[in-house]
Amino acid sequence: MATSIASTAMAASNQATVWNGKAAPLATPWTAEVSPSNALPEYPRPQLARPSLEHPQWMNLNGLWQYASSEGQGTPPFGQTLKDQVLVPYPIESVLSGVQKHSEFMFYRRVADIPADFTAHGQHVRLNFGAVGQDATVYVNGKQVAQHKGGYTSFSADITPALRAQGPQEIIVAVHAPVDGVNVMVGKQRLKPDGIFYTAASGIWQSVWLEPVPATSLAQLNFTPVRSLDAFTVTSKVDGQHGAAKLHVTAYADGKVVGEASGSAGQPLHLAIAHSHLWSPQDPFLYAFKTTLTQGDQRDEVTSYAGMRSIAIAKVGGRNRIVLNGKPTFLLATLDQGYWPDGIYTAPTDAALKFDIQKTKDLGFNTIRKHIKVEPARWYYWADRIGLMVWQDMPALPTGSNDKLSDADKATFRADVSAIVDQLKGETSIIGWIPFNEGWGQWSIPAAAELATQIKQLDPSRLVDARSGANCCDTKGDPHAGDVYDVHEYQGPGLPSPDAQRAAIDGEHGGLTLGVPDHVWPNTPINPYGAVKDRDALNAGYVANTAVLRDKGVAKGMSGSVYTQITDVEGEHNGLFTYDRKIEKVDEAKVRAINEATIRAGAQP
């Protein structure tokens, strides 16, 4: 990685006032739209909507919660009104949260009236959290209902036994957020942001909601295409007693039934599809599914979706190449870090969340590398629908921790990797997993091979890039494992060749830097990977850089690349868009033309 230099970005005058009257350090087009009455109102879990995504039955708990920082774990403040407020689900360091300050320990409190029909006819009530950084303990009416560790995975609790028969229900969430103070998955969050590391995102940072469910209900559904691409393997997880429960799945294409399957809940089903319509970036077709779980007189009905596609390594012209649906494909990607100047880890609105993905597609890319972060479920929903393939990174352990990790630290990392794969392996857009980036948090060279094997056992349907940046930086060395050999080269691009077992990509390159006055994060050092003087030079530099991939990379048998990056992030000004998403720095038509030409060249056998 390039070294930060000691120049200072121009302070941003491009501000807006947020819901509580504070001025945003740098406003996006959506900042002023956010208020306590409309904080991310969309249903958060598109792949398991009850009874449907169009008409979900749920209660959104996003909005104002009482809030208090704490000196330590402390005793939960049952029955006490807390002195401050926070707008959930924006992390406390963000201006949109209303707090705009880090605390290692904190309490959230919300008093809610649950609709009477949620508990009618023997229904249970589940409390769902998209993600909380880092550790959360949840209480309802003074009773502990959940304890969760890990800032990137969702969790849920059946709170029915803790509910009062009538009246308001008290929910308290106790959070511990040490950020990079301990050896846990933290991504690029830092208590002291600098250079390529950014502001922390602590506390509740994804949606919180309640929903009524039968006593026996579906917790997860995955639809994995079989290799012949004419059926899905359907797997499910069930909450509650389900020894005699039955599952029935119906598949729809454009509203018409194209397949059905039935069987015992918790066991894989084979769902044959008539006349398969394959998913690809050019044609991101998605099947819709209606699923019914039945046990006795209980019925749980949900809707879901998935695309039919395969991803693999195959010999093409005698060399290992990545093939999508059996065809050689050049995975031309941007690096996407998922940071926002107003919400930090949390996009201000669903339209904002969609924006980066749509603009990546408009610029002619067909892939995103989701870098060192896990996104909310709706991000993958938009990637699935818009049609972008996704390399999914694992959030890294703190840099510099490699030789300081205990056996317990390593075990926690392995467990968190498994939890993330399990949570996301139903997403059509994800085509590959990356456990380590440049050796960050990688305790040995064999560790990358170990994690690649672990992930492949959990999900044999996708690729594993055991270490992105095998040629640098911490714990240097190629693990000779996984499906992909991946190098980083700035400006590059690197031009690796496939080996006897793996395809080859440039996992990071580019990084051409152009700061735009009044559209940069204030008072942060600029970290240039390669400065250019103006927009014309950026356009010319991008086109020339990508032309090398078209003219030389494809000839060497490369299968993809990752350009750094889609937007500026804090002190990095190397985005194709400014950090506030208000300025597109490049000529979209020129970028799209060279990108499409490179993808066409890479599709040749």
mmCIF file of N, CA, C and O in Angstrom, residues 23-82:
data_model
loop_
_atom_site.group_PDB
_atom_site.id
_atom_site.type_symbol
_atom_site.label_atom_id
_atom_site.label_comp_id
_atom_site.label_asym_id
_atom_site.label_seq_id
_atom_site.Cartn_x
_atom_site.Cartn_y
_atom_site.Cartn_z
ATOM 1 N N ALA A 23 -24.509 20.002 12.025
ATOM 2 C CA ALA A 23 -24.025 20.116 10.648
ATOM 3 C C ALA A 23 -23.211 18.870 10.308
ATOM 4 O O ALA A 23 -22.321 18.468 11.060
ATOM 5 N N ALA A 24 -23.524 18.260 9.163
ATOM 6 C CA ALA A 24 -22.757 17.104 8.709
ATOM 7 C C ALA A 24 -21.376 17.555 8.247
ATOM 8 O O ALA A 24 -21.265 18.561 7.536
ATOM 9 N N PRO A 25 -20.305 16.872 8.634
ATOM 10 C CA PRO A 25 -18.971 17.250 8.151
ATOM 11 C C PRO A 25 -18.876 17.233 6.630
ATOM 12 O O PRO A 25 -18.172 18.049 6.046
ATOM 13 N N LEU A 26 -19.595 16.310 6.012
ATOM 14 C CA LEU A 26 -19.657 16.211 4.550
ATOM 15 C C LEU A 26 -20.971 15.519 4.212
ATOM 16 O O LEU A 26 -21.193 14.377 4.606
ATOM 17 N N ALA A 27 -21.841 16.231 3.521
ATOM 18 C CA ALA A 27 -23.193 15.720 3.268
ATOM 19 C C ALA A 27 -23.269 14.991 1.943
ATOM 20 O O ALA A 27 -22.626 15.373 0.960
ATOM 21 N N THR A 28 -24.065 13.938 1.913
ATOM 22 C CA THR A 28 -24.407 13.255 0.665
ATOM 23 C C THR A 28 -25.743 13.802 0.159
ATOM 24 O O THR A 28 -26.428 14.552 0.867
ATOM 25 N N PRO A 29 -26.162 13.422 -1.050
ATOM 26 C CA PRO A 29 -27.481 13.863 -1.535
ATOM 27 C C PRO A 29 -28.646 13.371 -0.689
ATOM 28 O O PRO A 29 -29.760 13.875 -0.827
ATOM 29 N N TRP A 30 -28.396 12.407 0.199
ATOM 30 C CA TRP A 30 -29.474 11.802 0.989
ATOM 31 C C TRP A 30 -29.450 12.222 2.458
ATOM 32 O O TRP A 30 -30.366 11.880 3.208
ATOM 33 N N THR A 31 -28.423 12.946 2.876
ATOM 34 C CA THR A 31 -28.255 13.266 4.298
ATOM 35 C C THR A 31 -29.488 13.930 4.887
ATOM 36 O O THR A 31 -29.993 13.527 5.951
ATOM 37 N N ALA A 32 -29.987 14.949 4.222
ATOM 38 C CA ALA A 32 -31.096 15.734 4.759
ATOM 39 C C ALA A 32 -32.430 14.985 4.718
ATOM 40 O O ALA A 32 -33.398 15.416 5.352
ATOM 41 N N GLU A 33 -32.480 13.859 3.998
ATOM 42 C CA GLU A 33 -33.721 13.085 3.921
ATOM 43 C C GLU A 33 -33.964 12.256 5.171
ATOM 44 O O GLU A 33 -35.088 11.827 5.430
ATOM 45 N N VAL A 34 -32.918 12.007 5.939
ATOM 46 C CA VAL A 34 -33.023 11.094 7.087
ATOM 47 C C VAL A 34 -33.637 11.814 8.282
ATOM 48 O O VAL A 34 -33.219 12.919 8.643
ATOM 49 N N SER A 35 -34.623 11.175 8.904
ATOM 50 C CA SER A 35 -35.260 11.738 10.098
ATOM 51 C C SER A 35 -35.679 10.590 11.012
ATOM 52 O O SER A 35 -35.692 9.422 10.599
ATOM 53 N N PRO A 36 -36.024 10.883 12.260
ATOM 54 C CA PRO A 36 -36.470 9.817 13.160
ATOM 55 C C PRO A 36 -37.687 9.046 12.662
ATOM 56 O O PRO A 36 -37.898 7.899 13.078
ATOM 57 N N SER A 37 -38.458 9.635 11.778
ATOM 58 C CA SER A 37 -39.676 8.957 11.302
ATOM 59 C C SER A 37 -39.448 8.098 10.064
ATOM 60 O O SER A 37 -40.348 7.359 9.666
ATOM 61 N N ASN A 38 -38.250 8.190 9.440
ATOM 62 C CA ASN A 38 -38.045 7.409 8.212
ATOM 63 C C ASN A 38 -36.663 6.775 8.135
ATOM 64 O O ASN A 38 -36.123 6.579 7.041
ATOM 65 N N ALA A 39 -36.077 6.418 9.263
ATOM 66 C CA ALA A 39 -34.752 5.808 9.263
ATOM 67 C C ALA A 39 -34.829 4.389 8.689
ATOM 68 O O ALA A 39 -35.357 3.481 9.329
ATOM 69 N N LEU A 40 -34.342 4.234 7.470
ATOM 70 C CA LEU A 40 -34.336 2.950 6.762
ATOM 71 C C LEU A 40 -35.647 2.178 6.969
ATOM 72 O O LEU A 40 -35.692 1.160 7.672
ATOM 73 N N PRO A 41 -36.727 2.642 6.331
ATOM 74 C CA PRO A 41 -38.033 2.019 6.552
ATOM 75 C C PRO A 41 -38.272 0.736 5.759
ATOM 76 O O PRO A 41 -39.292 0.071 5.963
ATOM 77 N N GLU A 42 -37.347 0.361 4.849
ATOM 78 C CA GLU A 42 -37.560 -0.813 4.008
ATOM 79 C C GLU A 42 -37.375 -2.114 4.793
ATOM 80 O O GLU A 42 -36.548 -2.197 5.709
ATOM 81 N N TYR A 43 -38.116 -3.146 4.382
ATOM 82 C CA TYR A 43 -37.973 -4.444 5.043
ATOM 83 C C TYR A 43 -36.544 -4.940 4.852
ATOM 84 O O TYR A 43 -36.037 -4.993 3.733
ATOM 85 N N PRO A 44 -35.846 -5.322 5.933
ATOM 86 C CA PRO A 44 -34.398 -5.510 5.859
ATOM 87 C C PRO A 44 -33.912 -6.849 5.301
ATOM 88 O O PRO A 44 -32.723 -6.991 5.043
ATOM 89 N N ARG A 45 -34.785 -7.845 5.129
ATOM 90 C CA ARG A 45 -34.321 -9.212 4.828
ATOM 91 C C ARG A 45 -35.072 -9.749 3.599
ATOM 92 O O ARG A 45 -35.956 -10.591 3.727
ATOM 93 N N PRO A 46 -34.698 -9.311 2.403
ATOM 94 C CA PRO A 46 -35.463 -9.680 1.200
ATOM 95 C C PRO A 46 -35.500 -11.170 0.908
ATOM 96 O O PRO A 46 -36.433 -11.628 0.242
ATOM 97 N N GLN A 47 -34.522 -11.926 1.354
ATOM 98 C CA GLN A 47 -34.500 -13.354 1.019
ATOM 99 C C GLN A 47 -35.341 -14.203 1.958
ATOM 100 O O GLN A 47 -35.464 -15.415 1.742
ATOM 101 N N LEU A 48 -35.930 -13.600 2.967
ATOM 102 C CA LEU A 48 -36.831 -14.338 3.852
ATOM 103 C C LEU A 48 -37.873 -13.355 4.369
ATOM 104 O O LEU A 48 -37.806 -12.884 5.502
ATOM 105 N N ALA A 49 -38.830 -13.038 3.499
ATOM 106 C CA ALA A 49 -39.873 -12.068 3.834
ATOM 107 C C ALA A 49 -41.153 -12.821 4.182
ATOM 108 O O ALA A 49 -41.539 -13.771 3.500
ATOM 109 N N ARG A 50 -41.826 -12.350 5.219
ATOM 110 C CA ARG A 50 -42.975 -13.080 5.759
ATOM 111 C C ARG A 50 -44.185 -12.172 5.798
ATOM 112 O O ARG A 50 -44.163 -11.177 6.519
ATOM 113 N N PRO A 51 -45.248 -12.381 5.034
ATOM 114 C CA PRO A 51 -45.398 -13.475 4.069
ATOM 115 C C PRO A 51 -44.810 -13.148 2.693
ATOM 116 O O PRO A 51 -44.635 -14.032 1.874
ATOM 117 N N SER A 52 -44.511 -11.840 2.424
ATOM 118 C CA SER A 52 -43.922 -11.485 1.134
ATOM 119 C C SER A 52 -43.152 -10.181 1.292
ATOM 120 O O SER A 52 -43.401 -9.406 2.223
ATOM 121 N N LEU A 53 -42.237 -9.923 0.357
ATOM 122 C CA LEU A 53 -41.459 -8.693 0.403
ATOM 123 C C LEU A 53 -42.343 -7.485 0.122
ATOM 124 O O LEU A 53 -42.110 -6.397 0.647
ATOM 125 N N GLU A 54 -43.368 -7.665 -0.697
ATOM 126 C CA GLU A 54 -44.277 -6.566 -1.021
ATOM 127 C C GLU A 54 -45.185 -6.222 0.147
ATOM 128 O O GLU A 54 -45.562 -5.054 0.323
ATOM 129 N N HIS A 55 -45.535 -7.213 0.961
ATOM 130 C CA HIS A 55 -46.454 -6.986 2.081
ATOM 131 C C HIS A 55 -45.947 -7.704 3.337
ATOM 132 O O HIS A 55 -46.602 -8.612 3.864
ATOM 133 N N PRO A 56 -44.788 -7.307 3.844
ATOM 134 C CA PRO A 56 -44.264 -7.987 5.036
ATOM 135 C C PRO A 56 -45.057 -7.624 6.282
ATOM 136 O O PRO A 56 -45.571 -6.513 6.412
ATOM 137 N N GLN A 57 -45.152 -8.569 7.205
ATOM 138 C CA GLN A 57 -45.767 -8.311 8.504
ATOM 139 C C GLN A 57 -44.627 -8.148 9.506
ATOM 140 O O GLN A 57 -43.946 -9.113 9.857
ATOM 141 N N TRP A 58 -44.416 -6.913 9.941
ATOM 142 C CA TRP A 58 -43.272 -6.633 10.803
ATOM 143 C C TRP A 58 -43.477 -5.310 11.493
ATOM 144 O O TRP A 58 -44.393 -4.545 11.155
ATOM 145 N N MET A 59 -42.624 -5.026 12.456
ATOM 146 C CA MET A 59 -42.629 -3.742 13.143
ATOM 147 C C MET A 59 -41.202 -3.216 13.147
ATOM 148 O O MET A 59 -40.302 -3.807 13.746
ATOM 149 N N ASN A 60 -40.987 -2.112 12.434
ATOM 150 C CA ASN A 60 -39.660 -1.519 12.319
ATOM 151 C C ASN A 60 -39.314 -0.789 13.620
ATOM 152 O O ASN A 60 -40.064 0.086 14.065
ATOM 153 N N LEU A 61 -38.182 -1.144 14.220
ATOM 154 C CA LEU A 61 -37.731 -0.467 15.439
ATOM 155 C C LEU A 61 -36.627 0.546 15.171
ATOM 156 O O LEU A 61 -36.035 1.096 16.115
ATOM 157 N N ASN A 62 -36.334 0.805 13.895
ATOM 158 C CA ASN A 62 -35.432 1.910 13.584
ATOM 159 C C ASN A 62 -36.084 3.219 14.008
ATOM 160 O O ASN A 62 -37.295 3.388 13.910
ATOM 161 N N GLY A 63 -35.273 4.160 14.448
ATOM 162 C CA GLY A 63 -35.791 5.442 14.910
ATOM 163 C C GLY A 63 -35.068 5.852 16.187
ATOM 164 O O GLY A 63 -33.977 5.359 16.490
ATOM 165 N N LEU A 64 -35.672 6.743 16.933
ATOM 166 C CA LEU A 64 -35.023 7.240 18.151
ATOM 167 C C LEU A 64 -35.116 6.224 19.288
ATOM 168 O O LEU A 64 -36.196 5.729 19.608
ATOM 169 N N TRP A 65 -33.967 5.929 19.861
ATOM 170 C CA TRP A 65 -33.862 5.144 21.083
ATOM 171 C C TRP A 65 -33.219 6.028 22.152
ATOM 172 O O TRP A 65 -32.482 6.968 21.831
ATOM 173 N N GLN A 66 -33.501 5.729 23.402
ATOM 174 C CA GLN A 66 -32.743 6.357 24.476
ATOM 175 C C GLN A 66 -31.333 5.770 24.463
ATOM 176 O O GLN A 66 -31.123 4.613 24.071
ATOM 177 N N TYR A 67 -30.368 6.584 24.911
ATOM 178 C CA TYR A 67 -28.968 6.177 24.799
ATOM 179 C C TYR A 67 -28.159 6.727 25.968
ATOM 180 O O TYR A 67 -28.395 7.856 26.436
ATOM 181 N N ALA A 68 -27.183 5.928 26.413
ATOM 182 C CA ALA A 68 -26.236 6.411 27.426
ATOM 183 C C ALA A 68 -24.928 5.670 27.262
ATOM 184 O O ALA A 68 -24.910 4.434 27.121
ATOM 185 N N SER A 69 -23.832 6.405 27.250
ATOM 186 C CA SER A 69 -22.522 5.764 27.299
ATOM 187 C C SER A 69 -22.263 5.317 28.731
ATOM 188 O O SER A 69 -22.911 5.775 29.676
ATOM 189 N N SER A 70 -21.292 4.417 28.887
ATOM 190 C CA SER A 70 -21.028 3.849 30.211
ATOM 191 C C SER A 70 -19.526 3.725 30.408
ATOM 192 O O SER A 70 -18.772 3.570 29.445
ATOM 193 N N GLU A 71 -19.089 3.764 31.649
ATOM 194 C CA GLU A 71 -17.672 3.612 31.965
ATOM 195 C C GLU A 71 -17.213 2.161 31.857
ATOM 196 O O GLU A 71 -16.036 1.877 31.721
ATOM 197 N N GLY A 72 -18.138 1.244 31.928
ATOM 198 C CA GLY A 72 -17.805 -0.177 31.843
ATOM 199 C C GLY A 72 -19.073 -0.949 31.546
ATOM 200 O O GLY A 72 -20.073 -0.381 31.093
ATOM 201 N N GLN A 73 -19.035 -2.252 31.776
ATOM 202 C CA GLN A 73 -20.213 -3.073 31.494
ATOM 203 C C GLN A 73 -21.437 -2.543 32.232
ATOM 204 O O GLN A 73 -22.481 -2.330 31.651
ATOM 205 N N GLY A 74 -21.297 -2.308 33.513
ATOM 206 C CA GLY A 74 -22.369 -1.699 34.286
ATOM 207 C C GLY A 74 -23.622 -2.552 34.386
ATOM 208 O O GLY A 74 -23.765 -3.590 33.754
ATOM 209 N N THR A 75 -24.560 -2.087 35.197
ATOM 210 C CA THR A 75 -25.853 -2.748 35.356
ATOM 211 C C THR A 75 -26.842 -2.161 34.371
ATOM 212 O O THR A 75 -26.945 -0.934 34.255
ATOM 213 N N PRO A 76 -27.566 -2.982 33.632
ATOM 214 C CA PRO A 76 -28.534 -2.438 32.677
ATOM 215 C C PRO A 76 -29.532 -1.507 33.368
ATOM 216 O O PRO A 76 -29.994 -1.795 34.483
ATOM 217 N N PRO A 77 -29.865 -0.395 32.738
ATOM 218 C CA PRO A 77 -30.728 0.617 33.372
ATOM 219 C C PRO A 77 -32.218 0.278 33.245
ATOM 220 O O PRO A 77 -32.991 1.025 32.644
ATOM 221 N N PHE A 78 -32.622 -0.827 33.846
ATOM 222 C CA PHE A 78 -34.023 -1.243 33.752
ATOM 223 C C PHE A 78 -34.931 -0.183 34.362
ATOM 224 O O PHE A 78 -34.704 0.302 35.467
ATOM 225 N N GLY A 79 -35.956 0.196 33.616
ATOM 226 C CA GLY A 79 -36.953 1.128 34.120
ATOM 227 C C GLY A 79 -36.487 2.562 34.239
ATOM 228 O O GLY A 79 -37.203 3.397 34.788
ATOM 229 N N GLN A 80 -35.307 2.863 33.718
ATOM 230 C CA GLN A 80 -34.764 4.222 33.831
ATOM 231 C C GLN A 80 -34.773 4.918 32.474
ATOM 232 O O GLN A 80 -34.442 4.322 31.468
ATOM 233 N N THR A 81 -35.132 6.186 32.485
ATOM 234 C CA THR A 81 -35.054 6.992 31.269
ATOM 235 C C THR A 81 -33.609 7.449 31.080
ATOM 236 O O THR A 81 -33.022 8.061 31.979
ATOM 237 N N LEU A 82 -33.038 7.135 29.922
ATOM 238 C CA LEU A 82 -31.647 7.507 29.653
ATOM 239 C C LEU A 82 -31.583 8.943 29.161
ATOM 240 O O LEU A 82 -32.515 9.459 28.537
#
